[in-house]
Coordinates of N, CA, C and O in Angstrom, one line a residue:
X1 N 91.3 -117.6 144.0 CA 91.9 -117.0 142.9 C 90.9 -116.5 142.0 O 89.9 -117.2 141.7
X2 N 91.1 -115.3 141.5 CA 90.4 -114.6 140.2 C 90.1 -115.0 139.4 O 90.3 -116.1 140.0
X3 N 89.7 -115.3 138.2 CA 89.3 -115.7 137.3 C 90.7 -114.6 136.3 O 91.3 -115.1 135.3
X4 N 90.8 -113.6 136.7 CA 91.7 -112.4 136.3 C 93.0 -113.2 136.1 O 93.8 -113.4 135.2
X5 N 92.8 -113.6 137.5 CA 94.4 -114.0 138.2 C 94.5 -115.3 137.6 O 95.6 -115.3 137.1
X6 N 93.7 -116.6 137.3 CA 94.0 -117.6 136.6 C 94.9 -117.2 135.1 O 95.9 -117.6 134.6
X7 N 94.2 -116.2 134.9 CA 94.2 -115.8 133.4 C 96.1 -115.7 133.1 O 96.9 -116.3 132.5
X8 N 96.1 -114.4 134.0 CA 97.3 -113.6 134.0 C 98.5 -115.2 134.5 O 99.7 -115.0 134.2
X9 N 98.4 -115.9 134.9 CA 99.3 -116.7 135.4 C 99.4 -117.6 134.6 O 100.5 -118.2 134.6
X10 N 98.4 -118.1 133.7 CA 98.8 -118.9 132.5 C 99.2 -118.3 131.5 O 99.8 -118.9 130.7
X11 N 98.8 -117.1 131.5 CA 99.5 -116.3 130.4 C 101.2 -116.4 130.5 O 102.0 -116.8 129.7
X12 N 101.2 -115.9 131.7 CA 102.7 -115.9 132.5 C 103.6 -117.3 132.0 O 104.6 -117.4 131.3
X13 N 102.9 -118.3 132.6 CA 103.2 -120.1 132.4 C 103.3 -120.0 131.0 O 104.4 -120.5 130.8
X14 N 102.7 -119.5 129.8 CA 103.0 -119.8 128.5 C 103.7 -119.3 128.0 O 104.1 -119.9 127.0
X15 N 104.4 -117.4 128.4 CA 105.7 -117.0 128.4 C 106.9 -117.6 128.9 O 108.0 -117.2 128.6
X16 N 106.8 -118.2 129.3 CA 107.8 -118.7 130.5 C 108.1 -120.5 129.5 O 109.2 -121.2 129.6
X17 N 107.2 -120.7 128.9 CA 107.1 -121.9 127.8 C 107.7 -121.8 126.6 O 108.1 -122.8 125.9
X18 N 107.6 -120.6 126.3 CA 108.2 -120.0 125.1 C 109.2 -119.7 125.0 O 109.7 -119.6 123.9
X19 N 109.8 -119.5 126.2 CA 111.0 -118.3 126.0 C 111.8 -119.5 126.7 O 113.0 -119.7 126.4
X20 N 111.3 -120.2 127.6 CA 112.5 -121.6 127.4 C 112.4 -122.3 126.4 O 113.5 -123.0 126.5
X21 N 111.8 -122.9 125.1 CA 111.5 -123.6 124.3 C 112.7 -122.6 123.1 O 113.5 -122.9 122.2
X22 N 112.3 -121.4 123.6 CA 113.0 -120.4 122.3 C 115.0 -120.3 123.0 O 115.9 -119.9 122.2
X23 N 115.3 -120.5 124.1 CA 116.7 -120.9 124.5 C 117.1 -122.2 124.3 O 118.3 -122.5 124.4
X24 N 116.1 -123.3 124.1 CA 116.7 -124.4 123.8 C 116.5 -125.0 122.4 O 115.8 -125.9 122.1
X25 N 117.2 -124.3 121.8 CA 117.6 -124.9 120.1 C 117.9 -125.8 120.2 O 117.4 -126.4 119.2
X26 N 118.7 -126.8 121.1 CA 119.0 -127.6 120.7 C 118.5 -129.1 121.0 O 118.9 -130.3 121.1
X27 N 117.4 -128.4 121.1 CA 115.9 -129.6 121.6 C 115.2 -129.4 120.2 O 114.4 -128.5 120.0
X28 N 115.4 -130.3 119.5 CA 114.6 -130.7 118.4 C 113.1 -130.9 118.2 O 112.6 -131.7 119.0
X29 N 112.4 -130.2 117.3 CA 110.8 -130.8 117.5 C 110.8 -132.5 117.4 O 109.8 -133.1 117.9
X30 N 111.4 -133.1 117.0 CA 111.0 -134.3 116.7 C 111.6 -135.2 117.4 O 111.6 -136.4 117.0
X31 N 112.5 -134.6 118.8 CA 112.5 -135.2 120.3 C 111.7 -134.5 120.9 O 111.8 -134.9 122.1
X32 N 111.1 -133.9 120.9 CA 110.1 -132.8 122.0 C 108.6 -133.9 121.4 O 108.0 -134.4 122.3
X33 N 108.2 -134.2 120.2 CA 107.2 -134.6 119.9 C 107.3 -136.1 120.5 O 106.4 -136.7 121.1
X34 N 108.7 -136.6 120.1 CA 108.9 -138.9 120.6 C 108.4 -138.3 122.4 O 107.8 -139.0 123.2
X35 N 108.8 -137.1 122.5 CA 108.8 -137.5 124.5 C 107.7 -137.0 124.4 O 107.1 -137.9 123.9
X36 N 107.1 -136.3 124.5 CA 105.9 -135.3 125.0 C 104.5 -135.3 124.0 O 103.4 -134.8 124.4
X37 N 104.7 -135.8 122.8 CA 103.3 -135.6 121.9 C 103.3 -134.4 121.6 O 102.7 -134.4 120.5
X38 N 103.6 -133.2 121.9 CA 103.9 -131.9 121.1 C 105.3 -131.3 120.8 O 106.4 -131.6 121.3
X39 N 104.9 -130.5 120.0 CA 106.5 -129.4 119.7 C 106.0 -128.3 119.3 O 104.7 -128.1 119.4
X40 N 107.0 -127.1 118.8 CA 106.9 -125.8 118.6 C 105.9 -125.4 117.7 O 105.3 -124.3 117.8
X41 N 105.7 -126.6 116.4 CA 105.1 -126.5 115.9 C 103.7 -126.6 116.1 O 103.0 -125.7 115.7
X42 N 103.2 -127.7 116.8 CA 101.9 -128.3 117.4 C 101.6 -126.7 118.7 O 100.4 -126.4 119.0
X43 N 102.8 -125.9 119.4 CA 102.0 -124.8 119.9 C 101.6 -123.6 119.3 O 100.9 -122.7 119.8
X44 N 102.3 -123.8 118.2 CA 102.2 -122.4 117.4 C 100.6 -122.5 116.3 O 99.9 -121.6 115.8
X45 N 100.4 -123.5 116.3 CA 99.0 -123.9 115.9 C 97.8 -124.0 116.7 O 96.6 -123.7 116.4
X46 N 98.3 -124.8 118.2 CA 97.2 -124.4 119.0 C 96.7 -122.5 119.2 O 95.5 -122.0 119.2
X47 N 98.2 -121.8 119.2 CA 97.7 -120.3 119.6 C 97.2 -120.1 118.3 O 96.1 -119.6 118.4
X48 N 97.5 -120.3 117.4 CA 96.4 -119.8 115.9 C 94.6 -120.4 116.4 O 93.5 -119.9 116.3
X49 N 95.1 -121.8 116.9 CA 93.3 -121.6 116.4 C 92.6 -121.3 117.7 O 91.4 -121.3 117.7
X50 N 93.5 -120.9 118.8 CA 93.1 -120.3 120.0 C 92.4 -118.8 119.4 O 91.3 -118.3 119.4
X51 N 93.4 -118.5 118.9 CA 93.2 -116.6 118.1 C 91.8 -116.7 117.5 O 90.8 -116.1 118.0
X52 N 91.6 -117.7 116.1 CA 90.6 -117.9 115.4 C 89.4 -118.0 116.6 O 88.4 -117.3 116.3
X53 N 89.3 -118.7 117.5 CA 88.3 -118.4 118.4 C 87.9 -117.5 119.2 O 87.0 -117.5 120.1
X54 N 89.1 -116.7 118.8 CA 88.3 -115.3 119.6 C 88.4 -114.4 118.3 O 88.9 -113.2 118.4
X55 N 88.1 -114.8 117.3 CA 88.0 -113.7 115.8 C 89.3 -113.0 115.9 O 89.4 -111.9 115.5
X56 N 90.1 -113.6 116.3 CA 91.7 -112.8 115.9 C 92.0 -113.3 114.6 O 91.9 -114.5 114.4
X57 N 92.3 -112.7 113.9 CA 93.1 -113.2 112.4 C 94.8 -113.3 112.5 O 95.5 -112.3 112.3
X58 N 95.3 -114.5 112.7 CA 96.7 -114.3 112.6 C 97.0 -115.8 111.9 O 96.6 -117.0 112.1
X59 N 98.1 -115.2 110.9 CA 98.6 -116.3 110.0 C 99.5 -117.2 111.0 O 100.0 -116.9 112.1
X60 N 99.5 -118.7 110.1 CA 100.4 -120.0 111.0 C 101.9 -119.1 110.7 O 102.4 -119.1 111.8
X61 N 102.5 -118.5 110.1 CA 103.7 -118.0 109.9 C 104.0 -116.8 111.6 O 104.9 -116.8 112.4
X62 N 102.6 -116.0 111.3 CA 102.8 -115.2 112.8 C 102.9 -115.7 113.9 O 103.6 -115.3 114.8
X63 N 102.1 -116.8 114.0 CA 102.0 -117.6 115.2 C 103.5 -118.5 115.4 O 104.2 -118.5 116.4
X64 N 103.7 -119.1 114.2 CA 105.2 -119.7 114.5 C 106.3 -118.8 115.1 O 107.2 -119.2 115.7
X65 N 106.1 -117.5 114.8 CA 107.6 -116.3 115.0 C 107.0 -116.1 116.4 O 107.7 -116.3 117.4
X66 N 105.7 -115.7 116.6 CA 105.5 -116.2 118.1 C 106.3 -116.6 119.5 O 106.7 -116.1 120.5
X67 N 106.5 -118.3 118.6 CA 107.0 -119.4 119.5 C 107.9 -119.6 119.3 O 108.6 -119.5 120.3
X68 N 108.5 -119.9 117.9 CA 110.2 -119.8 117.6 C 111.0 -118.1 117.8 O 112.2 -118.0 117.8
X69 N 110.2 -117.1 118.0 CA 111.2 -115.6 118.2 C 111.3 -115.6 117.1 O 111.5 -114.5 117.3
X70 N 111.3 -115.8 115.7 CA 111.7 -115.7 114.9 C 111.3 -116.3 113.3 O 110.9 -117.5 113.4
X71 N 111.3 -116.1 112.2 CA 110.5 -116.4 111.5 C 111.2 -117.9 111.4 O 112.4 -118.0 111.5
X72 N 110.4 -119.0 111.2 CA 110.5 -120.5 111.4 C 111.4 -120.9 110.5 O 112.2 -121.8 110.8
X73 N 111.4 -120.1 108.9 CA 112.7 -120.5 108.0 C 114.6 -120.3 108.3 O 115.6 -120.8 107.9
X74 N 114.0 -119.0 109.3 CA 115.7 -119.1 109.9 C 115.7 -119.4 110.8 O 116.9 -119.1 111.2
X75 N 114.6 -120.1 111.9 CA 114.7 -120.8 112.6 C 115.7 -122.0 112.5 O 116.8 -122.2 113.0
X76 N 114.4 -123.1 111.1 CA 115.5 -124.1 110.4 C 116.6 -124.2 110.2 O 117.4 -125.1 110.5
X77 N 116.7 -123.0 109.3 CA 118.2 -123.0 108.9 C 119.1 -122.7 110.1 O 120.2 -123.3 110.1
X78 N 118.8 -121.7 111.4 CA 120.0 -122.2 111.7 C 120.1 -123.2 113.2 O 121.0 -123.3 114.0
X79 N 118.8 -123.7 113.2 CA 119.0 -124.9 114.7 C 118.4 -126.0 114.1 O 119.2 -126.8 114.5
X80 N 117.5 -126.8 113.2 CA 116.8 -127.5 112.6 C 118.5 -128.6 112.4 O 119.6 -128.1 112.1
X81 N 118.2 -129.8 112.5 CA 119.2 -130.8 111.9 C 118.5 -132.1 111.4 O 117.4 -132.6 111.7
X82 N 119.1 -132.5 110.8 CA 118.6 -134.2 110.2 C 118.4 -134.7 111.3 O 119.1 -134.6 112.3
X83 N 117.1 -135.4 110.9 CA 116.9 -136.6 112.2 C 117.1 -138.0 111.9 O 116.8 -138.7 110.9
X84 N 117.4 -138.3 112.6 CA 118.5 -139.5 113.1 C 117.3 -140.7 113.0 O 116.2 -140.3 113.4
X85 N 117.4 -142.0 112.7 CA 117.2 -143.2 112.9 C 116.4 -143.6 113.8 O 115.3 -144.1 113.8
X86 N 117.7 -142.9 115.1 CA 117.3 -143.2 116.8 C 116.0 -142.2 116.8 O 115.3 -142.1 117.9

């Protein structure tokens, strides 16, 4: 495999990460973070400081609409819920 082709296929893999992460609203970051150690928020920061190292300038707000589709405050408001105890 290419070096091209690694590229393009994890690119692919991280579309494919997003755009199920961005259909399942109803997976909370703060069960994605108890199971897994990350959430939407923790990728939307990795691609910021991914960007910052290749001198891309993009704010944490662009990077979140990124990952959420959409800007993160109406994200909240309309899938975001109280977290529970459990």
């Amino acid at each position: 495999m290419s070096t091209d082709q690694k590229t393009e296929l994890e690119a692919a893999a991280f579309r494919r990460l997003v755009a199920h992460l961005q259909e399942r609203t109803d997976v909370q970051n703060i069960d994605l973070m108890n199971l897994s150690g990350f959430c939407r928020n923790c990728l939307s920061r990795w691609y910021g400081e991914e960007a910052s190292e290749m001198g891309v300038d993009i704010s944490k707000d662009a990077a979140r609409e990124i990952v959420y589709g959409m800007p993160y405050a109406d994200w909240k408001a309309k899938y975001q819920t109280e977290a529970t105890d459990a």
